[in-house]
Amino acid sequence: MKGFVQDIESLAVKNDEFRRVLYTAKHCQLVLMALKPKEEIGAEVHKLDQFFRVEEGSGKAVLDGVSTAIQAGFAVVVPAGTKHNIINTGSVPLKLYTLYAPPNHRDGVVHHTRADAQADNEHFDGKTTE
């Protein structure tokens, strides 16, 4: 079967990796993320659009300096060119998934920790899942 059809909420809640690329299509990419208490993605700006959906935990989304509390059930849309960060402000892991459009990471990449992600200067190489 082409495409990706799975229970994304269950996958996100079970994920303990800082970043796990699940599926890469030509124009978008699905990625799981888990932030430890007080951990953050890190302020960044992309030339692409990004969508986050929080499945478990609580934190804050910071978009161009504006901070908004987020929790399970929240969605965050980050337009291209927006400086953004997601920060876990809670006492349990913040479990979420994100969609990049177009893809941002190498297909299948797994970063166990934020330090692993920062040390790996990988970027989308044009190869899709299928």
Backbone as a printed PyTorch tensor [residue, N CA C, xyz], in Angstrom:
tensor([[[ 0.8370, -1.1880,  0.0000],
         [ 0.0000,  0.0000,  0.0000],
         [ 0.8790,  1.2480,  0.0000]],

        [[ 0.5080,  2.2100, -0.7900],
         [ 1.1950,  3.4930, -0.7730],
         [ 0.6360,  4.3420,  0.3570]],

        [[ 1.4940,  5.1930,  0.8880],
         [ 1.0400,  6.1120,  1.9200],
         [ 1.2790,  5.5860,  3.3180]],

        [[ 0.6860,  6.2670,  4.2750],
         [ 0.8580,  5.9550,  5.6930],
         [-0.5090,  5.9530,  6.3490]],

        [[-0.9140,  4.8160,  6.9210],
         [-2.1990,  4.7150,  7.6080],
         [-1.9610,  3.9520,  8.9080]],

        [[-1.8710,  4.6800, 10.0200],
         [-1.6590,  4.0740, 11.3240],
         [-2.2800,  4.9620, 12.3960]],

        [[-2.3650,  4.4380, 13.6090],
         [-2.9050,  5.1720, 14.7490],
         [-1.8250,  6.1340, 15.2600]],

        [[-1.8460,  7.3630, 14.7820],
         [-0.7920,  8.3320, 15.0890],
         [-0.7920,  8.7190, 16.5690]],

        [[-1.9490,  8.7660, 17.1980],
         [-1.9900,  9.1040, 18.6190],
         [-1.2480,  8.0540, 19.4370]],

        [[-1.5240,  6.7940, 19.1650],
         [-0.8540,  5.7040, 19.8800],
         [ 0.6510,  5.7120, 19.6190]],

        [[ 1.0460,  5.9100, 18.3840],
         [ 2.4730,  5.9640, 18.0520],
         [ 3.1670,  7.1110, 18.7820]],

        [[ 2.5110,  8.2680, 18.8160],
         [ 3.1020,  9.4450, 19.4710],
         [ 3.2490,  9.2230, 20.9770]],

        [[ 2.2350,  8.6540, 21.5920],
         [ 2.2620,  8.4380, 23.0380],
         [ 3.3270,  7.4000, 23.4190]],

        [[ 3.5210,  6.3880, 22.5950],
         [ 4.5090,  5.3410, 22.8750],
         [ 5.9440,  5.7890, 22.5820]],

        [[ 6.1110,  6.8040, 21.7610],
         [ 7.4440,  7.2400, 21.3470],
         [ 8.2220,  7.8750, 22.4950]],

        [[ 9.4850,  7.4670, 22.6450],
         [10.3730,  8.0620, 23.6430],
         [11.5830,  8.7410, 23.0100]],

        [[11.6510,  8.7540, 21.6990],
         [12.7730,  9.3610, 20.9770],
         [12.5430, 10.8650, 20.8390]],

        [[13.6230, 11.6340, 20.8900],
         [13.5010, 13.0700, 20.6550],
         [12.8810, 13.3110, 19.2690]],

        [[13.3880, 12.5890, 18.2640],
         [12.8500, 12.7310, 16.9030],
         [12.8940, 11.3840, 16.1970]],

        [[11.7890, 11.0160, 15.5630],
         [11.7220,  9.7990, 14.7510],
         [10.9130, 10.1000, 13.4950]],

        [[11.5700, 10.0770, 12.3500],
         [10.8850, 10.3120, 11.0810],
         [10.1250,  9.0390, 10.7020]],

        [[ 8.8010,  9.1400, 10.6160],
         [ 7.9530,  7.9900, 10.3060],
         [ 7.7260,  7.7950,  8.8200]],

        [[ 7.4780,  8.8920,  8.1310],
         [ 7.0980,  8.7730,  6.7190],
         [ 7.4670, 10.0530,  5.9840]],

        [[ 8.0460,  9.8840,  4.8160],
         [ 8.4320, 11.0200,  3.9910],
         [ 7.8170, 10.8770,  2.6080]],

        [[ 6.9740, 11.8280,  2.2490],
         [ 6.3990, 11.9080,  0.9070],
         [ 7.1440, 13.0090,  0.1510]],

        [[ 6.7750, 13.2000, -1.0850],
         [ 7.4540, 14.2050, -1.9070],
         [ 7.2780, 15.6170, -1.3540]],

        [[ 6.0940, 15.9190, -0.7970],
         [ 5.7880, 17.2890, -0.3820],
         [ 5.5380, 17.4680,  1.1170]],

        [[ 5.6000, 16.3850,  1.9160],
         [ 5.4370, 16.5200,  3.3610],
         [ 6.1080, 15.3600,  4.0860]],

        [[ 6.2620, 15.5210,  5.3830],
         [ 6.9590, 14.5230,  6.1930],
         [ 6.3300, 14.4470,  7.5780]],

        [[ 6.1230, 13.2100,  8.0700],
         [ 5.5210, 12.9590,  9.3760],
         [ 6.6020, 12.5120, 10.3550]],

        [[ 6.6880, 13.2180, 11.5000],
         [ 7.7580, 12.9860, 12.4760],
         [ 7.1790, 12.9460, 13.8860]],

        [[ 7.5930, 11.9400, 14.6790],
         [ 7.2400, 11.8770, 16.0960],
         [ 8.3010, 12.6000, 16.8980]],

        [[ 7.8910, 13.2040, 18.0150],
         [ 8.8410, 13.8430, 18.9220],
         [ 8.3970, 13.6230, 20.3610]],

        [[ 9.3860, 13.5300, 21.2620],
         [ 9.1260, 13.4520, 22.6970],
         [10.1410, 14.3530, 23.3910]],

        [[ 9.6310, 15.3170, 24.1390],
         [10.4890, 16.2400, 24.8800],
         [10.4220, 15.9100, 26.3620]],

        [[11.5640, 15.7230, 26.9780],
         [11.6260, 15.4590, 28.4160],
         [11.1910, 16.7210, 29.1750]],

        [[10.8140, 16.5720, 30.4490],
         [10.4500, 17.7550, 31.2360],
         [11.5420, 18.8280, 31.1540]],

        [[11.1300, 20.0510, 30.9040],
         [11.9920, 21.2390, 30.7730],
         [12.8230, 21.2550, 29.4790]],

        [[12.6760, 20.2450, 28.6210],
         [13.4130, 20.2050, 27.3530],
         [12.6570, 21.0070, 26.2890]],

        [[13.3820, 21.4640, 25.3020],
         [12.7760, 22.2240, 24.2130],
         [13.3280, 21.7480, 22.8770]],

        [[12.5930, 22.0800, 21.8230],
         [13.0860, 21.7740, 20.4850],
         [14.2760, 22.6730, 20.1780]],

        [[14.1920, 23.9090, 20.6120],
         [15.2240, 24.9030, 20.3090],
         [14.6960, 25.8790, 19.2830]],

        [[14.8970, 27.1580, 19.5200],
         [14.3910, 28.1870, 18.6090],
         [14.9690, 27.9760, 17.2250]],

        [[14.1040, 28.0070, 16.2160],
         [14.5280, 27.7900, 14.8370],
         [13.5870, 28.4960, 13.8790]],

        [[14.0510, 28.6580, 12.6660],
         [13.2640, 29.2350, 11.5850],
         [13.4450, 28.3370, 10.3660]],

        [[12.3420, 27.9690,  9.7240],
         [12.3980, 27.1390,  8.5140],
         [11.8690, 27.9130,  7.3160]],

        [[12.2890, 27.4840,  6.1500],
         [11.7410, 28.0240,  4.9010],
         [10.5830, 27.1490,  4.4390]],

        [[ 9.9620, 26.4710,  5.3810],
         [ 8.8410, 25.5800,  5.0940],
         [ 7.7840, 25.7500,  6.1620]],

        [[ 6.6060, 25.2300,  5.8980],
         [ 5.5220, 25.2680,  6.8800],
         [ 5.6380, 24.0490,  7.7920]],

        [[ 5.1640, 24.1890,  9.0360],
         [ 5.2260, 23.0960,  9.9830],
         [ 3.9540, 23.0750, 10.8270]],

        [[ 3.5010, 21.8750, 11.1270],
         [ 2.3100, 21.6510, 11.9530],
         [ 2.7060, 20.7550, 13.1200]],

        [[ 2.2850, 21.0910, 14.3370],
         [ 2.4990, 20.2550, 15.5220],
         [ 1.1460, 19.8680, 16.0930]],

        [[ 1.0570, 18.6590, 16.6210],
         [-0.1340, 18.2080, 17.3600],
         [ 0.3660, 17.5690, 18.6550]],

        [[-0.0960, 18.0880, 19.7930],
         [ 0.2960, 17.5660, 21.1050],
         [-0.6560, 16.4360, 21.4860]],

        [[-0.0940, 15.2860, 21.8450],
         [-0.9100, 14.1340, 22.2460],
         [-0.8820, 13.8960, 23.7550]],

        [[ 0.2060, 14.2970, 24.4200],
         [ 0.3200, 14.0610, 25.8610],
         [ 1.2760, 15.0750, 26.4620]],

        [[ 0.9690, 15.5350, 27.6640],
         [ 1.8430, 16.4790, 28.3490],
         [ 1.4040, 17.9200, 28.1630]],

        [[ 2.2530, 18.8350, 28.6370],
         [ 1.9530, 20.2620, 28.5310],
         [ 3.2380, 21.0390, 28.2900]],

        [[ 3.0720, 22.2060, 27.7150],
         [ 4.2320, 23.0190, 27.4100],
         [ 3.8250, 24.3750, 26.9080]],

        [[ 4.7170, 24.9590, 26.1190],
         [ 4.3680, 26.2290, 25.4900],
         [ 4.9500, 26.2610, 24.0840]],

        [[ 4.2080, 26.9270, 23.2240],
         [ 4.6520, 27.1890, 21.8550],
         [ 5.0210, 28.6620, 21.7930]],

        [[ 6.1890, 28.9490, 21.2440],
         [ 6.6390, 30.3260, 21.1050],
         [ 6.7880, 30.6080, 19.6100]],

        [[ 5.9670, 31.5170, 19.0940],
         [ 5.9950, 31.8910, 17.6850],
         [ 6.2850, 33.3780, 17.5820]],

        [[ 7.4150, 33.6990, 16.9860],
         [ 7.8560, 35.1000, 16.8560],
         [ 7.7240, 35.8540, 18.1840]],

        [[ 8.1620, 35.1930, 19.2660],
         [ 8.1970, 35.8320, 20.5820],
         [ 6.9120, 35.7690, 21.3840]],

        [[ 5.8350, 35.2770, 20.7890],
         [ 4.5580, 35.1660, 21.4910],
         [ 4.4250, 33.7580, 22.0440]],

        [[ 4.3120, 33.6480, 23.3630],
         [ 4.2490, 32.3660, 24.0470],
         [ 2.8010, 31.9910, 24.3540]],

        [[ 2.4250, 30.7370, 24.0300],
         [ 1.0720, 30.2450, 24.2750],
         [ 1.1570, 28.8820, 24.9360]],

        [[ 0.4330, 28.6990, 26.0280],
         [ 0.3920, 27.4000, 26.7050],
         [-0.2730, 26.3750, 25.7860]],

        [[ 0.2950, 25.1630, 25.7660],
         [-0.2600, 24.0710, 24.9570],
         [-0.3550, 22.8220, 25.8260]],

        [[-1.2670, 21.9340, 25.4380],
         [-1.4480, 20.6660, 26.1430],
         [-2.0430, 19.6650, 25.1610]],

        [[-2.2750, 18.4460, 25.6410],
         [-2.8390, 17.4060, 24.7950],
         [-4.0680, 17.9270, 24.0520]],

        [[-4.1130, 17.6610, 22.7610],
         [-5.2250, 18.1060, 21.9290],
         [-4.9490, 19.3830, 21.1610]],

        [[-3.8770, 20.0970, 21.5080],
         [-3.5630, 21.3610, 20.8440],
         [-2.8320, 21.1260, 19.5250]],

        [[-3.1140, 21.9870, 18.5760],
         [-2.4090, 22.0270, 17.3010],
         [-1.7000, 23.3730, 17.2030]],

        [[-0.5460, 23.3670, 16.5700],
         [ 0.2300, 24.5830, 16.3420],
         [ 0.6330, 24.5850, 14.8710]],

        [[ 0.2950, 25.6410, 14.1580],
         [ 0.7140, 25.7960, 12.7690],
         [ 1.7540, 26.9050, 12.7160]],

        [[ 2.9130, 26.5660, 12.1510],
         [ 4.0270, 27.5090, 12.0700],
         [ 4.2790, 27.8320, 10.5920]],

        [[ 3.8880, 29.0220, 10.1340],
         [ 4.1470, 29.3850,  8.7460],
         [ 5.6520, 29.5460,  8.4760]],

        [[ 6.0440, 29.2840,  7.2650],
         [ 7.4380, 29.4510,  6.8660],
         [ 7.9360, 30.8350,  7.2690]],

        [[ 9.1800, 30.8770,  7.7660],
         [ 9.7880, 32.1430,  8.1440],
         [ 9.5150, 32.5910,  9.5720]],

        [[ 8.7270, 31.8040, 10.3210],
         [ 8.3850, 32.1550, 11.7010],
         [ 9.4050, 31.5470, 12.6620]],

        [[10.0070, 32.3850, 13.5050],
         [10.8970, 31.8630, 14.5450],
         [10.0140, 31.1640, 15.5710]],

        [[10.3410, 29.9090, 15.8820],
         [ 9.4710, 29.1340, 16.7640],
         [10.2570, 28.2000, 17.6690]],

        [[ 9.5850, 27.7900, 18.7420],
         [10.1330, 26.8350, 19.6890],
         [ 8.9580, 26.1540, 20.3890]],

        [[ 9.1540, 24.8990, 20.7410],
         [ 8.2060, 24.1580, 21.5700],
         [ 8.9710, 23.7550, 22.8140]],

        [[ 8.4200, 24.0750, 23.9820],
         [ 9.1020, 23.8460, 25.2520],
         [ 8.1980, 23.0390, 26.1670]],

        [[ 8.7360, 21.9710, 26.7500],
         [ 8.0000, 21.1880, 27.7270],
         [ 8.1020, 21.8970, 29.0740]],

        [[ 6.9770, 22.3940, 29.5640],
         [ 6.9590, 23.0800, 30.8680],
         [ 6.4080, 22.1820, 31.9670]],

        [[ 6.0510, 20.9500, 31.6110],
         [ 5.4430, 20.0460, 32.5690],
         [ 6.4440, 19.1290, 33.2530]],

        [[ 5.9190, 18.1760, 33.9990],
         [ 6.7510, 17.2330, 34.7550],
         [ 6.7820, 15.8440, 34.1300]],

        [[ 6.1140, 15.6840, 33.0050],
         [ 6.1200, 14.4190, 32.2590],
         [ 6.5200, 14.7240, 30.8120]],

        [[ 6.9350, 13.7150, 30.0490],
         [ 7.3120, 13.9700, 28.6570],
         [ 6.1690, 14.6020, 27.8390]],

        [[ 6.5410, 15.4940, 26.9510],
         [ 5.6090, 16.1190, 26.0150],
         [ 5.6730, 15.2970, 24.7340]],

        [[ 4.5890, 14.6090, 24.4160],
         [ 4.5340, 13.7210, 23.2600],
         [ 3.7600, 14.4280, 22.1560]],

        [[ 4.3510, 14.4850, 20.9830],
         [ 3.7140, 15.1820, 19.8710],
         [ 4.1650, 14.5950, 18.5490]],

        [[ 3.4910, 15.0270, 17.5070],
         [ 3.9800, 14.7300, 16.1620],
         [ 3.9520, 16.0110, 15.3700]],

        [[ 4.7410, 16.0300, 14.3130],
         [ 4.8360, 17.2240, 13.4850],
         [ 4.8340, 16.8270, 12.0180]],

        [[ 4.2960, 17.7080, 11.2050],
         [ 4.3230, 17.5690,  9.7530],
         [ 5.1240, 18.7310,  9.1920]],

        [[ 6.1200, 18.4000,  8.3940],
         [ 6.8790, 19.4050,  7.6620],
         [ 6.3800, 19.4000,  6.2180]],

        [[ 6.2170, 20.5740,  5.6230],
         [ 5.8100, 20.6560,  4.2310],
         [ 6.6100, 21.7710,  3.5530]],

        [[ 7.5700, 21.4120,  2.7450],
         [ 8.0240, 20.0760,  2.3270],
         [ 8.8800, 19.4130,  3.4120]],

        [[ 9.3710, 18.1870,  3.1460],
         [10.1880, 17.4640,  4.1340],
         [11.4110, 18.2600,  4.5910]],

        [[11.8470, 17.9820,  5.8350],
         [12.9820, 18.6950,  6.4200],
         [14.1230, 17.7640,  6.8390]],

        [[13.8070, 16.4940,  7.1150],
         [14.8090, 15.5610,  7.6230],
         [14.9900, 14.3720,  6.6820]],

        [[16.0970, 13.6980,  6.8290],
         [16.3790, 12.4850,  6.0630],
         [15.3520, 11.4200,  6.4610]],

        [[14.7950, 10.7270,  5.4860],
         [13.7900,  9.7060,  5.7520],
         [14.3350,  8.6380,  6.6990]],

        [[13.5380,  8.2740,  7.7030],
         [13.8920,  7.2110,  8.6190],
         [14.8360,  7.5920,  9.7410]],

        [[15.2950,  8.8390,  9.7780],
         [16.2660,  9.2400, 10.8060],
         [15.6390,  9.1600, 12.2000]],

        [[16.4500,  8.7040, 13.1610],
         [16.0440,  8.6480, 14.5610],
         [17.1200,  9.3480, 15.3810]],

        [[16.7010, 10.3100, 16.1780],
         [17.5980, 10.9650, 17.1330],
         [17.0650, 10.6340, 18.5190]],

        [[17.8310,  9.8680, 19.2810],
         [17.3860,  9.4390, 20.6030],
         [17.2580, 10.6180, 21.5610]],

        [[18.1400, 11.6030, 21.4360],
         [18.1390, 12.7630, 22.3320],
         [18.2820, 14.0440, 21.5190]],

        [[18.0360, 15.1610, 22.1800],
         [18.2340, 16.4600, 21.5240],
         [19.7070, 16.6430, 21.1700]],

        [[20.6030, 16.1780, 22.0400],
         [22.0440, 16.2730, 21.7610],
         [22.4040, 15.4960, 20.5060]],

        [[21.8010, 14.3230, 20.3110],
         [22.0330, 13.5410, 19.0900],
         [21.5800, 14.3400, 17.8640]],

        [[20.4210, 14.9810, 17.9760],
         [19.8840, 15.7610, 16.8560],
         [20.7960, 16.9360, 16.5270]],

        [[21.3020, 17.6120, 17.5620],
         [22.1750, 18.7680, 17.3400],
         [23.5190, 18.3460, 16.7390]],

        [[23.9910, 17.1600, 17.0970],
         [25.2790, 16.6800, 16.6040],
         [25.1970, 16.1630, 15.1700]],

        [[24.0000, 15.8170, 14.7300],
         [23.7960, 15.2580, 13.3900],
         [23.3160, 16.3630, 12.4630]],

        [[24.1640, 16.7860, 11.5780],
         [23.8430, 17.8780, 10.6610],
         [23.0970, 17.3640,  9.4250]],

        [[22.1540, 16.4520,  9.6490],
         [21.4260, 15.8680,  8.5190],
         [20.3100, 16.7900,  8.0520]],

        [[19.9560, 16.6390,  6.7790],
         [18.8460, 17.3600,  6.1750],
         [18.2040, 16.4680,  5.1400]],

        [[16.9990, 16.7940,  4.7310],
         [16.3000, 16.0150,  3.7120],
         [17.1720, 15.9200,  2.4630]],

        [[17.3470, 14.6950,  1.9860],
         [18.2180, 14.4350,  0.8410],
         [17.4600, 14.1270, -0.4450]],

        [[16.1360, 14.3160, -0.4100],
         [15.3380, 14.0750, -1.5990],
         [14.7620, 12.6680, -1.6920]],

        [[15.1860, 11.7730, -0.8040],
         [14.7010, 10.3810, -0.8420],
         [13.4490, 10.2490,  0.0100]],

        [[12.4070,  9.6890, -0.5580],
         [11.1440,  9.4930,  0.1360],
         [11.0390,  8.0690,  0.6730]],

        [[10.0130,  7.8090,  1.4590],
         [ 9.8220,  6.4870,  2.0410],
         [ 9.5720,  5.4370,  0.9670]],

        [[ 8.8100,  5.7900, -0.0590],
         [ 8.4790,  4.8240, -1.1120],
         [ 9.2050,  5.1430, -2.3990]]])
